[in-house]
XYZ file of C-alpha atoms in Angstrom:
100
model
C 143.903 90.463 107.132
C 141.857 87.060 106.300
C 143.228 83.664 107.031
C 142.688 80.423 105.036
C 140.704 77.800 105.903
C 142.423 74.695 106.516
C 140.605 71.630 106.372
C 142.221 68.518 107.646
C 143.208 66.072 105.246
C 141.108 63.176 106.269
C 138.081 65.191 106.069
C 138.721 66.019 102.399
C 139.527 62.504 101.721
C 136.518 61.504 102.969
C 134.331 64.004 101.201
C 136.268 62.950 97.742
C 135.262 59.683 98.701
C 131.749 60.583 99.315
C 131.457 62.285 96.318
C 132.660 59.497 94.154
C 130.326 57.027 95.616
C 127.397 59.196 95.162
C 128.568 59.990 91.597
C 128.808 56.006 91.093
C 125.031 55.861 92.289
C 124.019 58.704 89.887
C 125.373 56.852 87.204
C 123.558 53.833 88.063
C 120.184 55.619 88.445
C 120.553 57.132 85.007
C 121.329 54.015 83.441
C 118.495 52.054 84.982
C 116.055 54.731 83.989
C 112.884 53.951 86.084
C 114.951 52.970 88.931
C 113.872 56.275 90.355
C 110.306 55.010 90.284
C 111.067 51.504 91.749
C 113.996 51.719 93.844
C 116.228 48.368 93.865
C 115.547 45.977 97.263
C 112.803 46.705 99.545
C 110.488 49.617 99.612
C 106.990 51.073 100.605
C 104.487 53.090 99.202
C 101.777 54.683 101.350
C 99.845 51.229 101.698
C 101.820 48.721 99.911
C 105.253 46.860 100.221
C 107.181 45.860 97.412
C 110.733 44.002 96.439
C 112.356 45.049 93.350
C 114.940 42.705 91.931
C 117.150 44.500 89.948
C 119.338 42.604 87.679
C 120.717 42.618 83.841
C 121.086 38.561 83.825
C 117.465 37.771 84.311
C 118.246 35.745 87.840
C 115.553 34.698 90.015
C 116.566 35.325 93.758
C 115.554 33.899 97.313
C 114.300 37.000 99.824
C 113.558 36.679 103.233
C 110.350 38.668 103.930
C 109.699 40.267 107.598
C 106.356 39.969 108.792
C 104.736 41.737 111.730
C 103.330 39.275 114.177
C 103.605 36.262 111.926
C 106.559 34.153 110.886
C 109.070 35.524 108.756
C 109.186 33.496 105.311
C 111.224 33.177 102.115
C 110.209 33.952 98.610
C 111.711 33.423 95.360
C 111.547 36.517 93.162
C 112.448 37.083 89.533
C 113.693 40.266 87.652
C 111.318 43.440 88.562
C 109.025 44.472 91.090
C 107.008 41.921 92.923
C 104.545 42.883 95.325
C 104.670 41.519 99.273
C 101.529 42.638 100.702
C 100.174 45.690 102.801
C 103.003 48.181 104.334
C 101.348 47.915 107.802
C 101.927 44.088 107.943
C 105.228 43.870 106.064
C 108.175 45.232 107.853
C 111.029 44.411 105.185
C 112.684 42.115 102.756
C 116.169 41.273 102.011
C 118.367 39.016 99.380
C 119.404 36.059 101.272
C 122.605 35.375 98.869
C 120.753 32.616 97.023
C 119.103 32.098 93.617
C 116.162 29.839 92.953
């Protein structure tokens, strides 16, 4: 005799929520087209660091760039990909919540 597997309700709810979130990302990625090649926000290749400002309104935003062994700085970037420097030098970059 086999017993049915019982999964607690909170687990199935969490899995459903995760599936909804992941499917939402899939829709955004599909709509963005080249977003898979250049992800939104900070990313690195083997040798370079970039910030990709994904926007549909053409806005410019201020990002904080985190630099190894130097002072961090802020920079205004427009839509699309901006080169920040060497991946060995740039530790990260994030949107400050302000436009420029």
